[in-house]
Amino acid sequence: MKHFYITRVGWVIIIAVIIVAIATPFLISGANYLQDKIAVEIVAVPEDAVINLNGQRVSNGVTYIKPGEYIVTGYKEGFDRMSYSVKIIDAHQKVFVLLSASSEEAKAWVSSNLSKYNSAQADASQQVTSETRNLLAKNPLIAKLPYENSLFKIAYKIDPSDVSGESIIVTITASEQYRSMAIAQIIDFGFKPSDYTYEFADFTNVFTEVQP
């Protein structure tokens, strides 16, 4: 009768195969969970605030979500509830939840943690500035807007169809006969009208004399 012995190297290989077999389903599950998602950082003050994105509970720190529009809500006992909408574009974004104190105990906590609020507010301002720079770099026309005279008004809004948030729709408020003058004004600013998408609305002249 023959006896078979497994060497130390053999045991290592067998154990490695078993570990891979056990881990593979978890790795696949994790990959599926992260598919189409990006990492964004939730910055909450206080850190233990209850935070929801579109009704789904998230924690302070890094979380993985799909790009898109979100309603951010935050609350904690003793603090005012907050809610706002935000468009998540890329992994460089931070979502800020800075709660205002309502109770005396919460106000005392805020007084002792002002540095946390100041740091988060500085980060938020820097992010807004960066987003504004990107928007201006892609759409230099907005540096001239809004522009208004007695015949027309030219302004802009963010194009909701562009998930990057960096495209605009030029809004022209003018009577039909003056819309070409608004386009001519854009040319006079030094820009090509064909570079932009437009939305037109009728113009009401507030200077028109009211008949008795």
GROMACS .gro file of C-alpha atoms in nm:
model
  212
    1MET     CA    1   0.000   0.000   0.000
    2LYS     CA    2   0.141   0.333  -0.107
    3HIS     CA    3   0.136   0.638   0.117
    4PHE     CA    4   0.111   0.989  -0.024
    5TYR     CA    5   0.264   1.281   0.155
    6ILE     CA    6   0.196   1.648   0.089
    7THR     CA    7   0.496   1.873   0.116
    8ARG     CA    8   0.487   2.213   0.285
    9VAL     CA    9   0.473   2.382  -0.056
   10GLY     CA   10   0.181   2.161  -0.150
   11TRP     CA   11  -0.011   2.265   0.161
   12VAL     CA   12   0.053   2.631   0.081
   13ILE     CA   13  -0.086   2.582  -0.271
   14ILE     CA   14  -0.394   2.400  -0.142
   15ILE     CA   15  -0.467   2.669   0.119
   16ALA     CA   16  -0.419   2.941  -0.143
   17VAL     CA   17  -0.666   2.770  -0.378
   18ILE     CA   18  -0.923   2.742  -0.097
   19ILE     CA   19  -0.885   3.112  -0.005
   20VAL     CA   20  -0.926   3.218  -0.367
   21ALA     CA   21  -1.234   2.997  -0.404
   22ILE     CA   22  -1.391   3.151  -0.093
   23ALA     CA   23  -1.297   3.509  -0.176
   24THR     CA   24  -1.399   3.509  -0.544
   25PRO     CA   25  -1.778   3.545  -0.484
   26PHE     CA   26  -1.715   3.837  -0.248
   27LEU     CA   27  -1.483   4.006  -0.498
   28ILE     CA   28  -1.739   3.967  -0.775
   29SER     CA   29  -2.015   4.099  -0.550
   30GLY     CA   30  -1.798   4.399  -0.456
   31ALA     CA   31  -1.718   4.470  -0.821
   32ASN     CA   32  -2.087   4.460  -0.910
   33TYR     CA   33  -2.169   4.694  -0.621
   34LEU     CA   34  -1.910   4.949  -0.736
   35GLN     CA   35  -2.007   4.930  -1.103
   36ASP     CA   36  -2.084   5.278  -1.242
   37LYS     CA   37  -2.030   5.430  -0.896
   38ILE     CA   38  -1.780   5.692  -0.788
   39ALA     CA   39  -1.627   5.772  -0.452
   40VAL     CA   40  -1.744   6.098  -0.297
   41GLU     CA   41  -1.667   6.234   0.047
   42ILE     CA   42  -1.945   6.327   0.288
   43VAL     CA   43  -1.830   6.609   0.516
   44ALA     CA   44  -2.067   6.642   0.812
   45VAL     CA   45  -2.050   6.866   1.115
   46PRO     CA   46  -2.137   6.724   1.364
   47GLU     CA   47  -1.978   6.403   1.235
   48ASP     CA   48  -2.252   6.181   1.381
   49ALA     CA   49  -2.536   6.361   1.203
   50VAL     CA   50  -2.791   6.139   1.028
   51ILE     CA   51  -2.737   6.191   0.654
   52ASN     CA   52  -2.944   6.067   0.363
   53LEU     CA   53  -2.891   6.090  -0.012
   54ASN     CA   54  -3.224   6.046  -0.191
   55GLY     CA   55  -3.351   5.877   0.123
   56GLN     CA   56  -3.058   5.634   0.152
   57ARG     CA   57  -2.856   5.651   0.472
   58VAL     CA   58  -2.486   5.735   0.432
   59SER     CA   59  -2.213   5.805   0.683
   60ASN     CA   60  -1.960   6.079   0.727
   61GLY     CA   61  -1.657   5.995   0.512
   62VAL     CA   62  -1.618   5.825   0.174
   63THR     CA   63  -1.920   5.660   0.014
   64TYR     CA   64  -1.986   5.516  -0.334
   65ILE     CA   65  -2.278   5.644  -0.540
   66LYS     CA   66  -2.376   5.684  -0.903
   67PRO     CA   67  -2.340   6.030  -1.061
   68GLY     CA   68  -2.667   6.223  -1.077
   69GLU     CA   69  -2.906   6.451  -0.890
   70TYR     CA   70  -2.945   6.396  -0.516
   71ILE     CA   71  -3.150   6.542  -0.234
   72VAL     CA   72  -2.921   6.571   0.067
   73THR     CA   73  -3.081   6.574   0.411
   74GLY     CA   74  -2.912   6.597   0.748
   75TYR     CA   75  -3.036   6.614   1.102
   76LYS     CA   76  -2.942   6.553   1.462
   77GLU     CA   77  -3.125   6.614   1.787
   78GLY     CA   78  -3.068   6.970   1.901
   79PHE     CA   79  -2.982   7.092   1.550
   80ASP     CA   80  -3.193   7.232   1.266
   81ARG     CA   81  -3.277   6.986   0.991
   82MET     CA   82  -3.125   7.077   0.655
   83SER     CA   83  -3.210   6.972   0.299
   84TYR     CA   84  -3.076   7.074  -0.040
   85SER     CA   85  -3.027   6.936  -0.390
   86VAL     CA   86  -2.686   6.868  -0.542
   87LYS     CA   87  -2.558   6.726  -0.869
   88ILE     CA   88  -2.285   6.466  -0.816
   89ILE     CA   89  -2.049   6.478  -1.113
   90ASP     CA   90  -1.716   6.318  -1.027
   91ALA     CA   91  -1.509   6.167  -0.751
   92HIS     CA   92  -1.346   6.498  -0.667
   93GLN     CA   93  -1.668   6.634  -0.520
   94LYS     CA   94  -1.749   6.668  -0.154
   95VAL     CA   95  -2.100   6.680  -0.011
   96PHE     CA   96  -2.127   6.914   0.285
   97VAL     CA   97  -2.376   6.881   0.571
   98LEU     CA   98  -2.317   7.160   0.823
   99LEU     CA   99  -2.596   7.171   1.078
  100SER     CA  100  -2.703   7.482   1.270
  101ALA     CA  101  -2.764   7.446   1.642
  102SER     CA  102  -3.109   7.508   1.789
  103SER     CA  103  -3.083   7.386   2.149
  104GLU     CA  104  -2.859   7.540   2.413
  105GLU     CA  105  -2.662   7.217   2.443
  106ALA     CA  106  -2.604   7.209   2.068
  107LYS     CA  107  -2.502   7.575   2.065
  108ALA     CA  108  -2.244   7.502   2.334
  109TRP     CA  109  -2.110   7.214   2.122
  110VAL     CA  110  -2.081   7.442   1.820
  111SER     CA  111  -1.891   7.702   2.024
  112SER     CA  112  -1.642   7.435   2.126
  113ASN     CA  113  -1.602   7.305   1.770
  114LEU     CA  114  -1.588   7.619   1.557
  115SER     CA  115  -1.264   7.501   1.396
  116LYS     CA  116  -1.455   7.207   1.239
  117TYR     CA  117  -1.712   7.442   1.088
  118ASN     CA  118  -1.446   7.683   0.965
  119SER     CA  119  -1.248   7.404   0.801
  120ALA     CA  120  -1.554   7.257   0.629
  121GLN     CA  121  -1.673   7.600   0.513
  122ALA     CA  122  -1.329   7.673   0.367
  123ASP     CA  123  -1.337   7.344   0.176
  124ALA     CA  124  -1.688   7.419   0.050
  125SER     CA  125  -1.584   7.765  -0.071
  126GLN     CA  126  -1.279   7.621  -0.247
  127GLN     CA  127  -1.497   7.361  -0.422
  128VAL     CA  128  -1.744   7.626  -0.540
  129THR     CA  129  -1.458   7.841  -0.667
  130SER     CA  130  -1.311   7.546  -0.857
  131GLU     CA  131  -1.650   7.460  -1.011
  132THR     CA  132  -1.699   7.822  -1.114
  133ARG     CA  133  -1.355   7.831  -1.277
  134ASN     CA  134  -1.433   7.517  -1.475
  135LEU     CA  135  -1.769   7.655  -1.586
  136LEU     CA  136  -1.614   7.985  -1.691
  137ALA     CA  137  -1.330   7.813  -1.877
  138LYS     CA  138  -1.577   7.613  -2.085
  139ASN     CA  139  -1.828   7.898  -2.128
  140PRO     CA  140  -1.640   8.231  -2.132
  141LEU     CA  141  -1.957   8.412  -2.242
  142ILE     CA  142  -2.093   8.397  -1.887
  143ALA     CA  143  -1.835   8.655  -1.780
  144LYS     CA  144  -2.047   8.907  -1.974
  145LEU     CA  145  -2.380   8.791  -1.836
  146PRO     CA  146  -2.639   8.883  -1.736
  147TYR     CA  147  -2.676   9.165  -1.987
  148GLU     CA  148  -2.995   9.371  -2.014
  149ASN     CA  149  -3.125   9.679  -2.187
  150SER     CA  150  -3.473   9.811  -2.266
  151LEU     CA  151  -3.513   9.571  -2.560
  152PHE     CA  152  -3.376   9.236  -2.444
  153LYS     CA  153  -3.208   9.044  -2.166
  154ILE     CA  154  -2.936   8.780  -2.204
  155ALA     CA  155  -2.866   8.541  -1.919
  156TYR     CA  156  -2.784   8.172  -1.877
  157LYS     CA  157  -2.868   7.860  -1.681
  158ILE     CA  158  -2.697   7.525  -1.635
  159ASP     CA  159  -2.796   7.270  -1.899
  160PRO     CA  160  -2.970   6.989  -1.704
  161SER     CA  161  -2.901   6.739  -1.983
  162ASP     CA  162  -2.525   6.755  -1.919
  163VAL     CA  163  -2.436   6.552  -1.610
  164SER     CA  164  -2.099   6.728  -1.586
  165GLY     CA  165  -2.275   7.051  -1.494
  166GLU     CA  166  -2.038   7.244  -1.720
  167SER     CA  167  -2.270   7.322  -2.011
  168ILE     CA  168  -2.505   7.618  -2.025
  169ILE     CA  169  -2.820   7.727  -2.203
  170VAL     CA  170  -2.820   8.093  -2.302
  171THR     CA  171  -3.158   8.245  -2.218
  172ILE     CA  172  -3.277   8.537  -2.428
  173THR     CA  173  -3.579   8.731  -2.313
  174ALA     CA  174  -3.695   8.952  -2.599
  175SER     CA  175  -3.985   9.018  -2.830
  176GLU     CA  176  -3.944   8.824  -3.152
  177GLN     CA  177  -3.834   9.126  -3.352
  178TYR     CA  178  -3.548   9.199  -3.110
  179ARG     CA  179  -3.406   8.848  -3.069
  180SER     CA  180  -3.168   8.900  -3.361
  181MET     CA  181  -3.035   9.206  -3.180
  182ALA     CA  182  -2.959   8.991  -2.876
  183ILE     CA  183  -2.769   8.746  -3.096
  184ALA     CA  184  -2.582   9.041  -3.249
  185GLN     CA  185  -2.487   9.150  -2.898
  186ILE     CA  186  -2.330   8.810  -2.833
  187ILE     CA  187  -2.127   8.853  -3.153
  188ASP     CA  188  -2.031   9.201  -3.035
  189PHE     CA  189  -1.903   9.043  -2.712
  190GLY     CA  190  -1.665   8.845  -2.932
  191PHE     CA  191  -1.832   8.503  -2.924
  192LYS     CA  192  -1.977   8.270  -3.189
  193PRO     CA  193  -2.352   8.226  -3.139
  194SER     CA  194  -2.328   7.875  -3.285
  195ASP     CA  195  -2.121   7.766  -2.983
  196TYR     CA  196  -2.424   7.785  -2.753
  197THR     CA  197  -2.772   7.645  -2.706
  198TYR     CA  198  -3.055   7.895  -2.666
  199GLU     CA  199  -3.387   7.929  -2.492
  200PHE     CA  200  -3.615   8.218  -2.589
  201ALA     CA  201  -3.888   8.389  -2.392
  202ASP     CA  202  -4.106   8.690  -2.466
  203PHE     CA  203  -3.998   9.021  -2.323
  204THR     CA  204  -4.222   9.250  -2.117
  205ASN     CA  205  -4.112   9.611  -2.134
  206VAL     CA  206  -4.152   9.748  -1.784
  207PHE     CA  207  -4.106  10.101  -1.923
  208THR     CA  208  -4.421  10.084  -2.133
  209GLU     CA  209  -4.660  10.358  -2.030
  210VAL     CA  210  -4.969  10.226  -1.860
  211GLN     CA  211  -5.285  10.356  -2.026
  212PRO     CA  212  -5.548  10.496  -1.788
   0.00000   0.00000   0.00000
